[in-house]
Coordinates of C-alpha atoms in Angstrom, one line a residue:
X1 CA 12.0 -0.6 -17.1
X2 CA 10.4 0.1 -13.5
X3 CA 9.9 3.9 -12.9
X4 CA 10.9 4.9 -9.8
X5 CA 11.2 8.8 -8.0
X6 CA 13.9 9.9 -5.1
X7 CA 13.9 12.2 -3.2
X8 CA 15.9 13.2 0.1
X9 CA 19.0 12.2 1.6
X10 CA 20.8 9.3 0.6
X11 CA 22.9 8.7 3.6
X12 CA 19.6 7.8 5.6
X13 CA 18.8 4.6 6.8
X14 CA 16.4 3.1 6.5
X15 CA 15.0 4.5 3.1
X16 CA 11.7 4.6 2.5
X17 CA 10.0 2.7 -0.2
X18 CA 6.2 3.7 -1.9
X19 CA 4.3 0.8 -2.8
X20 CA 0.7 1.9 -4.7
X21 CA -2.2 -0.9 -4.9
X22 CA -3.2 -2.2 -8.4
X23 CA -3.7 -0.1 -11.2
X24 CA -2.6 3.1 -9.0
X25 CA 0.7 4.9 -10.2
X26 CA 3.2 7.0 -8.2
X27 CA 1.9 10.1 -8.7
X28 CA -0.4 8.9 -5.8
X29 CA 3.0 9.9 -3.4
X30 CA 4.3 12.7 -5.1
X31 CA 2.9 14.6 -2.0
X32 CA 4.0 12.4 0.5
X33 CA 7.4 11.7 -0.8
X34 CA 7.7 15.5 -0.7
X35 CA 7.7 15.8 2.9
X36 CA 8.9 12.4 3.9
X37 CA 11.8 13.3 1.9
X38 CA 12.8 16.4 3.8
X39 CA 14.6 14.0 6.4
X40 CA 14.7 10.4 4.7
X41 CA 15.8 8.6 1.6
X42 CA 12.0 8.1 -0.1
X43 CA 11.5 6.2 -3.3
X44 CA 8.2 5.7 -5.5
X45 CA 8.1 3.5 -7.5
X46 CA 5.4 2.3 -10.5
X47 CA 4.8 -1.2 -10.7
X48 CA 4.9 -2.9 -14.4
X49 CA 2.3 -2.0 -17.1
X50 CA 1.6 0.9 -14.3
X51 CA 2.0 4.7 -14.8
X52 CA 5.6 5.5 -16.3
X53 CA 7.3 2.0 -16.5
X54 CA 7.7 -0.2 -19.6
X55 CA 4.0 -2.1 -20.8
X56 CA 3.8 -5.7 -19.0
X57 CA 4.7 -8.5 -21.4
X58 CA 1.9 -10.7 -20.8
X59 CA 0.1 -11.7 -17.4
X60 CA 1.9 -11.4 -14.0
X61 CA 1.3 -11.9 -10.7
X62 CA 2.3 -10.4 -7.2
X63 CA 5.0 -12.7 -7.0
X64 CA 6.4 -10.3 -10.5
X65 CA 5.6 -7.0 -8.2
X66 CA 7.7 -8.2 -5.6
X67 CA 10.5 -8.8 -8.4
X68 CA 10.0 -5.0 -9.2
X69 CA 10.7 -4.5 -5.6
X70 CA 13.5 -6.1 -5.2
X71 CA 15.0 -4.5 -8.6
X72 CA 14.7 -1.6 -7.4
X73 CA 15.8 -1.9 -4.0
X74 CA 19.0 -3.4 -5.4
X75 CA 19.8 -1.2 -8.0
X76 CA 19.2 1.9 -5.7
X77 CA 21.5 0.3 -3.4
X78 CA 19.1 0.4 -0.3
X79 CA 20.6 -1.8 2.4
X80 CA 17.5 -1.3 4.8
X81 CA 14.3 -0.1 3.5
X82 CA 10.6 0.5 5.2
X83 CA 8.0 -0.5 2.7
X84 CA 4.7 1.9 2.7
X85 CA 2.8 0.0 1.3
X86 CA -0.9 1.2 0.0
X87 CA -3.6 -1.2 0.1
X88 CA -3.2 -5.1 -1.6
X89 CA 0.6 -4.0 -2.1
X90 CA 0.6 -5.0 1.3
X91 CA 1.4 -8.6 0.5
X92 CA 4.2 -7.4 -1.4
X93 CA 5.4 -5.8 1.6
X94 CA 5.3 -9.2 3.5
X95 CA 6.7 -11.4 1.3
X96 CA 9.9 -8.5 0.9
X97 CA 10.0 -9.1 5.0
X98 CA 9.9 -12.7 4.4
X99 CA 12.6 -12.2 1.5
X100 CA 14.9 -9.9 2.8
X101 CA 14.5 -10.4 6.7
X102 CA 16.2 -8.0 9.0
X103 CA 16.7 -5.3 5.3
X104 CA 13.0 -4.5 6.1
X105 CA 12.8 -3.7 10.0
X106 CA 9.6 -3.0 9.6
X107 CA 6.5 -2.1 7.8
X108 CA 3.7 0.7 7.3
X109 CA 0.4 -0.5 5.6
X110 CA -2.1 2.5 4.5
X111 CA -5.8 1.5 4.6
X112 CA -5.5 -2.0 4.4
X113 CA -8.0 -5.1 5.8
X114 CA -5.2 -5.9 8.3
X115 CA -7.5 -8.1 10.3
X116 CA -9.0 -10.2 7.1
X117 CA -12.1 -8.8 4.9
X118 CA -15.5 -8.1 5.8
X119 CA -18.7 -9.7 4.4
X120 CA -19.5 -9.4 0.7
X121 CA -15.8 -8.8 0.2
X122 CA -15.1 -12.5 -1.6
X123 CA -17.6 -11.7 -4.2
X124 CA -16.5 -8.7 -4.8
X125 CA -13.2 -9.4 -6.3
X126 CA -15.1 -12.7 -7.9
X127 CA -17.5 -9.9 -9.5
X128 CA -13.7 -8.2 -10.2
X129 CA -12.7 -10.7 -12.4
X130 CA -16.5 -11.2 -14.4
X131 CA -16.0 -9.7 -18.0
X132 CA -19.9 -8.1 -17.7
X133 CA -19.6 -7.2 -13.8
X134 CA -15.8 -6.1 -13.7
X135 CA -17.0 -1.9 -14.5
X136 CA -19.5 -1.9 -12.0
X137 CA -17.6 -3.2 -9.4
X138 CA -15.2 -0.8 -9.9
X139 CA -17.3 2.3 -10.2
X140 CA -19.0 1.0 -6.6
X141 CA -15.0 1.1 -5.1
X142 CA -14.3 4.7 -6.4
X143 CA -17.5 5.8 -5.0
X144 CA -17.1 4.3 -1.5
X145 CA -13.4 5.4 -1.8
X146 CA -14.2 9.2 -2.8
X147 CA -18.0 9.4 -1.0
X148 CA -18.2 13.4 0.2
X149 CA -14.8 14.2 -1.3
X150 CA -13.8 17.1 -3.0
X151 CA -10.1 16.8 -3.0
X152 CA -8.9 17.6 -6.8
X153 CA -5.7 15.6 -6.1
X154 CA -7.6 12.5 -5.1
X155 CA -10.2 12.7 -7.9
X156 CA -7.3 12.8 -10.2
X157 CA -5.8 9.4 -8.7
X158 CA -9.3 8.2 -9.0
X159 CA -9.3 8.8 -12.7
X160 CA -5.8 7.9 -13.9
X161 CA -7.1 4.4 -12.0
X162 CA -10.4 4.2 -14.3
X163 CA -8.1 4.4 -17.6
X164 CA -6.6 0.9 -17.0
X165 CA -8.9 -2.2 -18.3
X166 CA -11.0 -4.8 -17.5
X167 CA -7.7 -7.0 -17.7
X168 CA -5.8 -5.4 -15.3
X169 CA -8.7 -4.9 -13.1
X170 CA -9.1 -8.9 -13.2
X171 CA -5.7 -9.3 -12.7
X172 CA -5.8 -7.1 -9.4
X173 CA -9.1 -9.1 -8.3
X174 CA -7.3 -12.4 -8.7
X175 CA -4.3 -11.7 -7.3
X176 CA -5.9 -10.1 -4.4
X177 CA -8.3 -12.9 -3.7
X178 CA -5.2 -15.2 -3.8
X179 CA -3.4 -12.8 -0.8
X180 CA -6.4 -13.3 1.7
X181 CA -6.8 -16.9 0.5
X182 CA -3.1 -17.9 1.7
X183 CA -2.9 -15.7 4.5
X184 CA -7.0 -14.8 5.4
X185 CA -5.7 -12.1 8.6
X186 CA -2.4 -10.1 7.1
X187 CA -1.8 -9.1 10.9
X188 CA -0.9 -13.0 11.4
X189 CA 1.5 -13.3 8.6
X190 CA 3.2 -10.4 10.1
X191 CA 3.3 -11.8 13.5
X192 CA 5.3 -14.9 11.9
X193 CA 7.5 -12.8 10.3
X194 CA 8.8 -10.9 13.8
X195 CA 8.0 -7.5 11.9
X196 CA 6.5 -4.6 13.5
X197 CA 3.6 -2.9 11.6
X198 CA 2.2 0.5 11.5
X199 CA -1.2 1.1 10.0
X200 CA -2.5 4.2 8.9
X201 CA -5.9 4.6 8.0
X202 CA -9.1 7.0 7.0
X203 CA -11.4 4.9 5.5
X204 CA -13.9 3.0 7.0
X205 CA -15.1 5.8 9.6
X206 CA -16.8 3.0 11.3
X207 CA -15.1 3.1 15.4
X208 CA -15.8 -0.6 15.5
X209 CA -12.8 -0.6 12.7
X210 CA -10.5 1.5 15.2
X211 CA -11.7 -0.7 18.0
X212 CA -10.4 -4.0 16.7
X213 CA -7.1 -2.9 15.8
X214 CA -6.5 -1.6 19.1
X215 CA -7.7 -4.5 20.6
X216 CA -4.9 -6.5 19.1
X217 CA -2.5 -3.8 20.0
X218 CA -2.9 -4.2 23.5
X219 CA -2.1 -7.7 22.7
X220 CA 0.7 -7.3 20.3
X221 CA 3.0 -4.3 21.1
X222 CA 4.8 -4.8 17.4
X223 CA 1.3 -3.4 16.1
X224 CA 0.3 0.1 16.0
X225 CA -2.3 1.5 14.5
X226 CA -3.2 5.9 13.8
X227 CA -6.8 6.8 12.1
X228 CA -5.8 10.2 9.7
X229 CA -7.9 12.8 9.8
X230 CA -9.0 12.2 6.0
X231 CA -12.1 11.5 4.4
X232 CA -10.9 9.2 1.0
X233 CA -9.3 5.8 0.7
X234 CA -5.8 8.2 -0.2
X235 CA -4.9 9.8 2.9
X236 CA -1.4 10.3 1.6
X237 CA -3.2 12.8 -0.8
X238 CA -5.1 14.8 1.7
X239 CA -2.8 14.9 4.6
X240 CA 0.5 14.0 3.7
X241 CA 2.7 15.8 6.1
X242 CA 0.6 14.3 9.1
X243 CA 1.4 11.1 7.4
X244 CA 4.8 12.1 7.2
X245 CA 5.3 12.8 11.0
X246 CA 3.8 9.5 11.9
X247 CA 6.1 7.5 9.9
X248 CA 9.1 9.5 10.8
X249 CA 8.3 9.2 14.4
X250 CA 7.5 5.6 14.0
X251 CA 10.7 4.6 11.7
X252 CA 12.9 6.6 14.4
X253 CA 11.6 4.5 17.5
X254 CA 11.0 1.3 15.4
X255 CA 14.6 1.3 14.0

């Protein structure tokens, strides 16, 4: 059983659907799909052996998270729907372009590497998947993730994360490793796929970040890209009715 949220009117198209990363539940958008839903069909959704939905009957992949998807999309009868999609669940959001085709007009990735991953970031998930290195790898990303924050709502998320183990967090590091070994610049795959892309970001702060992206903008009107005013890696946590407005207006002109 996948656990899934609505909210907002059903005669809207298209819907919105909530993607979290790995071993995030939906209680991440709860905000979010609050104001999103005062104009738009907006589903969360938990992903298997996540949050609310049944325990995960041995190991899976992302090709199985993209099955969730699709189950849900189906059974909630969504003809079109615009994946916002947090993180790594970006490459579930692809491959549901690359699935469904013209169903997803279009996508919105929240702090993602959209233009590949930077140094160190190979080992990382390698470390990710090391029985005796898995914890502190972790405790380094929910430090970098929450550095100066104070948000109760994102230090919540940040916890609910640290209950789930070192198999899952393996699982997430493998799987993610996998994404950017296929397809190392998730911009590109997106480009193949005819789909316009919005990216919403807070973290890193760094300009050169901002710069790059809108350096392939000018080159690539399908891409957009907004920095939120927000200081964690959960900016649908700390401002969610500016990310609301952005995807509004972007769904509306994109659609």
């Amino acid at each position: 059983m996948i656990a899934t949220t609505a909210h907002g009117p059903t005669n809207t198209d298209p819907a919105l659907l909530l993607l979290t990363g790995w071993c995030d539940d939906r209680a991440q958008f709860d905000p979010l799909l609050q104001e999103t839903g005062r104009v738009r069909r907006t589903v969360s959704m938990d992903w298997r052996g996540h949050g609310e939905s049944s325990p995960a009957t041995g190991d899976f992949g992302t090709s199985d998270l993209v099955d969730d998807a699709l189950g849900v999309i189906e059974e909630l009868r969504l003809e079109r729907v615009v994946p916002v999609a947090v993180s790594h669940a970006g490459w579930v959001a692809l491959e549901l372009r690359r699935k469904l085709g013209d169903r997803v007009p279009a996508l919105v990735l929240v702090d993602w590497m959209v233009l590949g991953t930077p140094p160190g970031f190979h080992d990382a998930l390698t470390a990710l998947q090391d029985p005796t290195a898995w914890e502190g790898v972790r405790d380094q990303l929910f430090a970098m993730w929450t550095d100066g924050v104070d948000h109760p709502d994102v230090l919540a998320s940040v916890r609910r994360m640290a209950n789930h183990d070192a198999t899952m967090w393996s699982r997430a590091g493998r799987e993610i490793a996998a994404g950017f070994e296929a397809e190392p610049v998730p911009l590109d795959a997106a480009e193949q796929l005819g789909c316009p892309v919005l990216h919403l970001y807070a973290q890193p702060a760094d300009p050169g970040f901002l710069a790059g992206q809108l350096a392939y903008a000018n080159t690539h009107p399908w891409f957009e890209v907004q920095r939120l005013e927000a200081l964690s890696h959960f900016p649908m946590l700390e401002v969610p009715g500016d990310m609301a407005r952005l995807i509004e207006e972007y769904v509306a002109r994109r659609t």
